[in-house]
Short mmCIF file of C-alpha atoms in Angstrom, two decimals:
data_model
loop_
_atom_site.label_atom_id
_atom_site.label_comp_id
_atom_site.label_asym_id
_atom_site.label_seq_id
_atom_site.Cartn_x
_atom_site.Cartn_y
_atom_site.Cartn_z
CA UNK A 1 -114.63 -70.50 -93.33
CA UNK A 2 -110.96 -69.78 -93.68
CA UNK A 3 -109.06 -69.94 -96.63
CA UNK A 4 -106.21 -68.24 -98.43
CA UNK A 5 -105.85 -65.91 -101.02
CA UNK A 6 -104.54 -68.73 -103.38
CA UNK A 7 -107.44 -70.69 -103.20
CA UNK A 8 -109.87 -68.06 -103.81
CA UNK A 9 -111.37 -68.83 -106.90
CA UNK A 10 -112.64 -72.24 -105.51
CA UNK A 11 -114.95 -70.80 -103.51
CA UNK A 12 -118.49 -71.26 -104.52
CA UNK A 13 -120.62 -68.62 -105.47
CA UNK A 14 -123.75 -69.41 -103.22
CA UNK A 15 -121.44 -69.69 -100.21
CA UNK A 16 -122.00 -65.62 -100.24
CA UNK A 17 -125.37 -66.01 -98.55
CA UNK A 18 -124.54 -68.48 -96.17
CA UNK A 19 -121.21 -67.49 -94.84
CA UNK A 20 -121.35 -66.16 -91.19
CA UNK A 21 -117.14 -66.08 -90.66
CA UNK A 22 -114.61 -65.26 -93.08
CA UNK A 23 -110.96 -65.56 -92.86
CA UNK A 24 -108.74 -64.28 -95.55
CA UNK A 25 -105.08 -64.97 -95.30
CA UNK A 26 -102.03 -64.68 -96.98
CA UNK A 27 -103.60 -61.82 -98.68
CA UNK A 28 -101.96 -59.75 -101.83
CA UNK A 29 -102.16 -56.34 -101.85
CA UNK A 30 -103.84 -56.03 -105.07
CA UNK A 31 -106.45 -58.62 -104.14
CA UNK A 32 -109.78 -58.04 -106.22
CA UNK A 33 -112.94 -59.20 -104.69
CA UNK A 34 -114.17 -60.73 -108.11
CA UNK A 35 -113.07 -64.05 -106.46
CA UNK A 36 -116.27 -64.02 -105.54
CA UNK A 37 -118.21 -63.23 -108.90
CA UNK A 38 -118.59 -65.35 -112.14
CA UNK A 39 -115.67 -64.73 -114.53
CA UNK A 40 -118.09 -63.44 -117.30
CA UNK A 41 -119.93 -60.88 -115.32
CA UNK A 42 -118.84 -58.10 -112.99
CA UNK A 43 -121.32 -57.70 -110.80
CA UNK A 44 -121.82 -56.35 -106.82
CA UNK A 45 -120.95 -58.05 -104.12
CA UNK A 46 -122.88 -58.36 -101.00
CA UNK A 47 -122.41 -60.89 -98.51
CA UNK A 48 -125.75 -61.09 -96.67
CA UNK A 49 -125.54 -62.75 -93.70
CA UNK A 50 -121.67 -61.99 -92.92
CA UNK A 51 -120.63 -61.22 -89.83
CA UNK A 52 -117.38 -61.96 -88.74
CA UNK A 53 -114.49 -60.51 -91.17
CA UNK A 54 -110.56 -61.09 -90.87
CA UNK A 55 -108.23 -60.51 -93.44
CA UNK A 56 -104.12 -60.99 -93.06
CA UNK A 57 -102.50 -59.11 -95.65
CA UNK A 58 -98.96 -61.16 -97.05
CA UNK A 59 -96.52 -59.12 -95.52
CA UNK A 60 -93.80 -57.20 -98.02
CA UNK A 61 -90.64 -56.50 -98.15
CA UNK A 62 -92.07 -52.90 -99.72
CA UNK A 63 -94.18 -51.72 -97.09
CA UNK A 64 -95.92 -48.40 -96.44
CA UNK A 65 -95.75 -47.65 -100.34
CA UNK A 66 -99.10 -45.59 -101.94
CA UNK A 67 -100.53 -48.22 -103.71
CA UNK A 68 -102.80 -48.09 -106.54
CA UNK A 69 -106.80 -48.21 -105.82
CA UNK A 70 -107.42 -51.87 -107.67
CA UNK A 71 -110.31 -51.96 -109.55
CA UNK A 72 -113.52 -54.18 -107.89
CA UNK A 73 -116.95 -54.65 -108.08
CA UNK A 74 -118.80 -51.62 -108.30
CA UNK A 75 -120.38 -52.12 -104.40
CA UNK A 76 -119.19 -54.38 -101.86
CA UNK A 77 -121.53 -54.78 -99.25
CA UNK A 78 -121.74 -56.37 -95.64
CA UNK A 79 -125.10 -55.49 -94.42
CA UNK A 80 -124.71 -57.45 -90.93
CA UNK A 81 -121.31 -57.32 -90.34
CA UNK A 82 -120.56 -57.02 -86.62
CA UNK A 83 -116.52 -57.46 -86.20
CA UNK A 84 -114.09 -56.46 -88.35
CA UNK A 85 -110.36 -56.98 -87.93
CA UNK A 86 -107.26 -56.06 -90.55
CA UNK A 87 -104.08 -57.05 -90.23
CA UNK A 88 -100.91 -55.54 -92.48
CA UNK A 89 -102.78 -53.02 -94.04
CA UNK A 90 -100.39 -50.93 -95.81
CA UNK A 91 -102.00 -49.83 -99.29
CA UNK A 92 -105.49 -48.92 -100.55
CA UNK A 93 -108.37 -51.06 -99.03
CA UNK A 94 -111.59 -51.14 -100.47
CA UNK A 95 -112.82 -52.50 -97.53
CA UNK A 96 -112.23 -49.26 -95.92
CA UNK A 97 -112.55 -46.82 -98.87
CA UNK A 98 -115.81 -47.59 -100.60
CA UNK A 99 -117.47 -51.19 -98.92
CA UNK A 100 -121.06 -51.01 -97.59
CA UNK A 101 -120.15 -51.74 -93.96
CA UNK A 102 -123.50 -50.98 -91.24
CA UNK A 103 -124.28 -48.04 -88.76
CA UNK A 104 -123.21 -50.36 -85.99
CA UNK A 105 -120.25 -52.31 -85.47
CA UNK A 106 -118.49 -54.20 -82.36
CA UNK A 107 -115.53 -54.43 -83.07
CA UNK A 108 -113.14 -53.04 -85.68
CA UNK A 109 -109.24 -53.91 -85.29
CA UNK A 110 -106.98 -51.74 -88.34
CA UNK A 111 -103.39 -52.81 -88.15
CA UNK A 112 -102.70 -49.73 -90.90
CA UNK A 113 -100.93 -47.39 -92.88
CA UNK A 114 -101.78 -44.19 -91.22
CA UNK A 115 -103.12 -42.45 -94.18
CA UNK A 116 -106.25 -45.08 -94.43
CA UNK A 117 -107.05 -43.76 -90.90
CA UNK A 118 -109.02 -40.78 -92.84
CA UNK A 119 -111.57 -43.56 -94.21
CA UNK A 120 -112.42 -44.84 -90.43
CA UNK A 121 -113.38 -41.01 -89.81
CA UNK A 122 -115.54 -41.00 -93.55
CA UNK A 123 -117.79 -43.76 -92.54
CA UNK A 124 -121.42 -43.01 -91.23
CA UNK A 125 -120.83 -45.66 -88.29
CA UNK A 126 -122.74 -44.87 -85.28
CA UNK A 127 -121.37 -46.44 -82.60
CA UNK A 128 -118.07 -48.84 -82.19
CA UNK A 129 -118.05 -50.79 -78.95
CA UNK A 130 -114.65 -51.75 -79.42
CA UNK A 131 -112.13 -49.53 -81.81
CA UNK A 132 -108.46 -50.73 -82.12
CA UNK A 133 -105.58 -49.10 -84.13
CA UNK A 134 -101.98 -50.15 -84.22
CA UNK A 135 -99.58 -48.03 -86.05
CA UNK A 136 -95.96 -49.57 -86.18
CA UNK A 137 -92.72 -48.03 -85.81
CA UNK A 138 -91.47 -46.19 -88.77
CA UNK A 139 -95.16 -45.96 -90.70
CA UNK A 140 -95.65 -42.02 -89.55
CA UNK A 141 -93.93 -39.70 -92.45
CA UNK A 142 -96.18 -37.08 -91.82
CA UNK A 143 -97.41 -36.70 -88.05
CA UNK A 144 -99.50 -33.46 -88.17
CA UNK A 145 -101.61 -35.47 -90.39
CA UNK A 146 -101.03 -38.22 -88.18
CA UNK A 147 -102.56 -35.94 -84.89
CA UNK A 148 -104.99 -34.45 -86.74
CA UNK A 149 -106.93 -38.16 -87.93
CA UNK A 150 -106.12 -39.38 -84.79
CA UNK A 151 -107.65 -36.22 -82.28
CA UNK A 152 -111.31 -37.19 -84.19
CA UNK A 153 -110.58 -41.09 -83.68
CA UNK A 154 -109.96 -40.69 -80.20
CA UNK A 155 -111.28 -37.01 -79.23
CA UNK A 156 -114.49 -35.28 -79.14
CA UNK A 157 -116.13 -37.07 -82.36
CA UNK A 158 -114.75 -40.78 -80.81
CA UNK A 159 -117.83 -43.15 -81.74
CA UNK A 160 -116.25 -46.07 -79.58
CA UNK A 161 -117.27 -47.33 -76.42
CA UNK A 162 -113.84 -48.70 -75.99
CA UNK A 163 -110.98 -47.41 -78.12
CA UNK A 164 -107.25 -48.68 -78.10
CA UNK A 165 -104.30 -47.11 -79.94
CA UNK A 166 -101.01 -49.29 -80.14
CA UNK A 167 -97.95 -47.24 -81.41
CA UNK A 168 -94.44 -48.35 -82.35
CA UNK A 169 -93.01 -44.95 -81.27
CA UNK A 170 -94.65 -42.02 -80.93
CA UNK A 171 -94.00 -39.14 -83.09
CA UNK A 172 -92.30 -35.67 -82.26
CA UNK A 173 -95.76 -33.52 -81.54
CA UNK A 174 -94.71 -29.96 -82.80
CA UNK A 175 -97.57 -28.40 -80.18
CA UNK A 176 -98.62 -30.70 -77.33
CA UNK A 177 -101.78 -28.42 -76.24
CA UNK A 178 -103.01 -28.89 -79.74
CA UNK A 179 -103.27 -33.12 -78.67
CA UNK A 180 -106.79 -34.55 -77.94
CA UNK A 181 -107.14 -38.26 -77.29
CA UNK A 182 -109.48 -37.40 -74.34
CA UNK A 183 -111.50 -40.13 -75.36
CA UNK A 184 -109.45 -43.00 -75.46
CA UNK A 185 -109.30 -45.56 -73.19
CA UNK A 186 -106.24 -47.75 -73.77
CA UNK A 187 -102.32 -46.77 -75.03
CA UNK A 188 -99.69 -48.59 -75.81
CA UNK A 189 -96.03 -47.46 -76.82
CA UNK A 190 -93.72 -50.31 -77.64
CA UNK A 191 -90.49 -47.74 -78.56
CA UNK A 192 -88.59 -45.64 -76.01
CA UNK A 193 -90.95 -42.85 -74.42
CA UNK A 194 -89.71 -40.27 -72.14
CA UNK A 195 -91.02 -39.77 -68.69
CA UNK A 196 -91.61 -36.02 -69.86
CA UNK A 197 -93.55 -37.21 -72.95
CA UNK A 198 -95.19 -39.76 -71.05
CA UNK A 199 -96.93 -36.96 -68.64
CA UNK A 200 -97.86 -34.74 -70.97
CA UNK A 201 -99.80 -37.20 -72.85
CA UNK A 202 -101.60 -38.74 -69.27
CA UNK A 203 -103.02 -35.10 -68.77
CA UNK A 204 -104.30 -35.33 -72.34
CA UNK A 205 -106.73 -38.79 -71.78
CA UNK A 206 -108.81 -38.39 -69.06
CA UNK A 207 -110.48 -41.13 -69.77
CA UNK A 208 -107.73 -43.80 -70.36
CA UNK A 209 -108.03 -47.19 -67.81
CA UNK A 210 -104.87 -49.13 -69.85
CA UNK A 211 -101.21 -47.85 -70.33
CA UNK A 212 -98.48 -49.51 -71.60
CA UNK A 213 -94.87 -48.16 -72.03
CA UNK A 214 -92.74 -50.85 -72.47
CA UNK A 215 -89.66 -48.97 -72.82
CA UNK A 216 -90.06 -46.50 -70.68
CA UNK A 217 -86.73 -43.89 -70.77
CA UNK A 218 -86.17 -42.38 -67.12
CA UNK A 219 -82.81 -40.46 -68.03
CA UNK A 220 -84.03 -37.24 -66.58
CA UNK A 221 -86.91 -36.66 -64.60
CA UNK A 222 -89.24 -33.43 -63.47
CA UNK A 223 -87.60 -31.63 -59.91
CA UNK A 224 -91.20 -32.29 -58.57
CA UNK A 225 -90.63 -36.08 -59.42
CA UNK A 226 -87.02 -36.56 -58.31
CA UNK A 227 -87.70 -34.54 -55.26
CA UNK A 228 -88.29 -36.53 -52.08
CA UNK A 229 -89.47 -33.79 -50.52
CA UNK A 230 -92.39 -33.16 -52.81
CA UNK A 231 -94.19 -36.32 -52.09
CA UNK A 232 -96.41 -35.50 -50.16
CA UNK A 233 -98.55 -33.08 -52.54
CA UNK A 234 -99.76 -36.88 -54.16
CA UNK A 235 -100.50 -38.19 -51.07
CA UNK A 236 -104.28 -37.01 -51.91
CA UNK A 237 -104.57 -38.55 -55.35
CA UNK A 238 -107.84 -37.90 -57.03
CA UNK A 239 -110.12 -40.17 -58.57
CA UNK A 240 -109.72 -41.07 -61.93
CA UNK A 241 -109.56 -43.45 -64.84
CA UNK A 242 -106.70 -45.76 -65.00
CA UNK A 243 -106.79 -49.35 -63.86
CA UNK A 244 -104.17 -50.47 -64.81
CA UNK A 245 -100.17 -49.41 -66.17
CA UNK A 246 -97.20 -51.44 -67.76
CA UNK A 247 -94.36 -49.58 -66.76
CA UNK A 248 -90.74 -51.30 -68.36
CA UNK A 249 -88.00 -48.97 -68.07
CA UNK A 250 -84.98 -49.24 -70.55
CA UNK A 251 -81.25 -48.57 -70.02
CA UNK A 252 -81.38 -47.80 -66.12
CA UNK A 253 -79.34 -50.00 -63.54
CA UNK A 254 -81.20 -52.24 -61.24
CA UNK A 255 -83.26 -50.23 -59.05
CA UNK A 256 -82.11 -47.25 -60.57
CA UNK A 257 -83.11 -43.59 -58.07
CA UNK A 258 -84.94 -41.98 -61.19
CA UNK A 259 -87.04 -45.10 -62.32
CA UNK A 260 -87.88 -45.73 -58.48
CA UNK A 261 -88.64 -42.13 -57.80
CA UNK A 262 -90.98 -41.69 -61.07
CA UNK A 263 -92.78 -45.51 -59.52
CA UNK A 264 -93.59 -43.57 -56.47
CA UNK A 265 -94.68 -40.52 -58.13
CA UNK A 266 -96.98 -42.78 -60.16
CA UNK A 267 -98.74 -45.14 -57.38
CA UNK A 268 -99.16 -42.11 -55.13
CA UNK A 269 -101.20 -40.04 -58.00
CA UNK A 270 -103.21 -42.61 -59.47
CA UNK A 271 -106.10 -43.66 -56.98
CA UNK A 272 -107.63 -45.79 -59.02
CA UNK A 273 -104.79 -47.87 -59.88
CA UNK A 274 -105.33 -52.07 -59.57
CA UNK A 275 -102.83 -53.40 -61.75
CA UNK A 276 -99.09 -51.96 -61.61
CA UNK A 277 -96.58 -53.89 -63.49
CA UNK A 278 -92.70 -52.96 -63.09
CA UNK A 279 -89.52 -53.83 -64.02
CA UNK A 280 -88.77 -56.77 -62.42
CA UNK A 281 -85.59 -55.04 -60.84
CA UNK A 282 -88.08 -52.82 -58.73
CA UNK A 283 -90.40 -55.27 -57.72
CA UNK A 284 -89.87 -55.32 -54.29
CA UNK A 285 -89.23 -52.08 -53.34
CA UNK A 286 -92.49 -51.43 -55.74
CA UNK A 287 -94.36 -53.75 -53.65
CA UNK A 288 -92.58 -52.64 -50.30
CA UNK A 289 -93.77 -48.91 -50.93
CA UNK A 290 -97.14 -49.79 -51.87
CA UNK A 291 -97.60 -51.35 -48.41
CA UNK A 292 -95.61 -48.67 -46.91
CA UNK A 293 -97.79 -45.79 -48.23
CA UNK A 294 -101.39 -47.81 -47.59
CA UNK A 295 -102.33 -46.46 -44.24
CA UNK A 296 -101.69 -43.20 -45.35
CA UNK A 297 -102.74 -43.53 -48.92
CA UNK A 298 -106.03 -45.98 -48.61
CA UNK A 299 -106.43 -46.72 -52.55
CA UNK A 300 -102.91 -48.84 -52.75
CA UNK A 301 -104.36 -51.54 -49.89
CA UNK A 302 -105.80 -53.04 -53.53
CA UNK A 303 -103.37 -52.04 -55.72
CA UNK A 304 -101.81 -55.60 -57.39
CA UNK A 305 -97.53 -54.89 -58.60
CA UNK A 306 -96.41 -57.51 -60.98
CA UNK A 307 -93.38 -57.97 -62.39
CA UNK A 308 -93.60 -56.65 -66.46
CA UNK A 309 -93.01 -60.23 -67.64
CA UNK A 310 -96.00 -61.31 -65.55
CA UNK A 311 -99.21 -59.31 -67.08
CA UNK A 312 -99.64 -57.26 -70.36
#
């Protein structure tokens, strides 16, 4: 069932039992879930046999604000809940905050304020087989709080099989050592990222198969990048994680040396690379290097380059 927020008092009470998929949209940020209780009694909720749950919050012009807890049913309960997904999630959720969710979820998606990332860490979930977070550009006022949520979400006490992490920009990291997202497994930046940045955060998730930068910023590059001459210290990549990389580089002339020399860098290191998408200014001489390097470098004989418009 999918209905809107304005026609939630015409749902039917017994339609709690039976309801396997619910779609909310067009949701208010005060919404109360007494829609789904009689008028004359407040009484808890528990939807029994739930488990597919989607909510769009109506997207504000006052965004990010710290919201007022609204006041609900005294439990709210989804006993066999298996996905979960969140969308505009700026203010106090009592989904989040106080709901009855189970031990065992596969999939939860939190487009979020970062402050409700605290109440993914406070549930008693045991395992996620698919975790997703996307934090916007402009939501992080306070990123040592922001690092510290985030190292247990993605770090050593990461319940997820699979976890993702979408970021408008990332925020300035006071003390890079003190990062731990060695548990995640896919990153996406949408906002300019610097090559510097970019490396740095690579030797802090060891177990990431999916990168994304799609405004990648190549103004200055590493001597041991730029340098021709240090190539050949890549030439025996290791093994390792990543599958696949979205590499878009922003304000750089067509085949510009610094974004081509930081390409090279990148195929040579990664052995396990499958999927290599580029600006499409550097496709060819992507692809041509590629073949090139293959006889010497026998992981890039199945290594596929794509222009950036071609794959995500």
């Amino acid at each position: 069932m999918s209905i809107s927020s304005k026609a939630g008092h015409q749902i039917p009470l017994v339609y709690r039992d039976s309801l396997k998929h619910l779609s909310l949209c067009n949701v208010p940020r005060n919404y109360q879930w007494k829609s789904f209780v009689s008028d004359s009694v407040q009484e808890n909720i528990e939807f029994a046999n739930l488990k597919h749950l989607e909510i769009y919050y109506k997207l504000d012009s006052q965004r990010y604000g710290s919201g007022e807890q609204s006041s609900g049913p005294s439990t709210l309960s989804f006993p066999k809940l298996k996905r979960l997904y969140l969308f505009r999630c700026y203010e106090h959720c009592q989904l989040l905050e106080s709901a009855m969710l189970p031990e065992k979820l596969e999939n939860v998606y939190l487009h979020c304020a970062p402050f409700l990332l605290v109440h993914l860490l406070s549930h008693r979930w045991e395992f996620i087989d698919n975790l997703e977070v996307n934090i916007e550009a402009g939501a992080i006022d306070n990123p040592r709080y922001f690092f510290r949520h985030t190292n247990m979400l993605f770090g050593n006490k990461c319940l997820a099989q699979n976890s993702s992490l979408t970021l408008g920009e990332l925020p300035n990291i006071p003390h890079m050592n003190a990062l731990n997202w060695s548990r995640m497994t896919s990153l996406t930046i949408i906002y300019q990222l610097e090559v510097r940045q970019l490396l740095v955060l690579l030797e802090k998730m060891p177990s990431l198969t999916k990168l994304a930068v799609l405004s990648l910023d190549v103004g200055s590059l590493p001597a041991s990048i730029a340098n021709e001459k240090h190539v050949k210290k890549y030439k025996c990549a290791e093994n390792n994680t990543l599958t696949f990389a979205k590499l878009n580089a922003v304000n750089v002339k067509p085949c510009g040396p610094n974004y081509l020399a930081f390409i090279r860098y990148f195929v040579l290191k990664y052995a396990s690379l499958e999927h290599l998408c580029v600006s499409p200014s550097a496709l060819f001489y992507t692809r041509a290097l590629v073949e090139a390097y293959s006889q010497v470098c026998p992981h890039l004989a199945t290594t596929g380059v794509f222009a950036s418009s071609e794959l995500y």
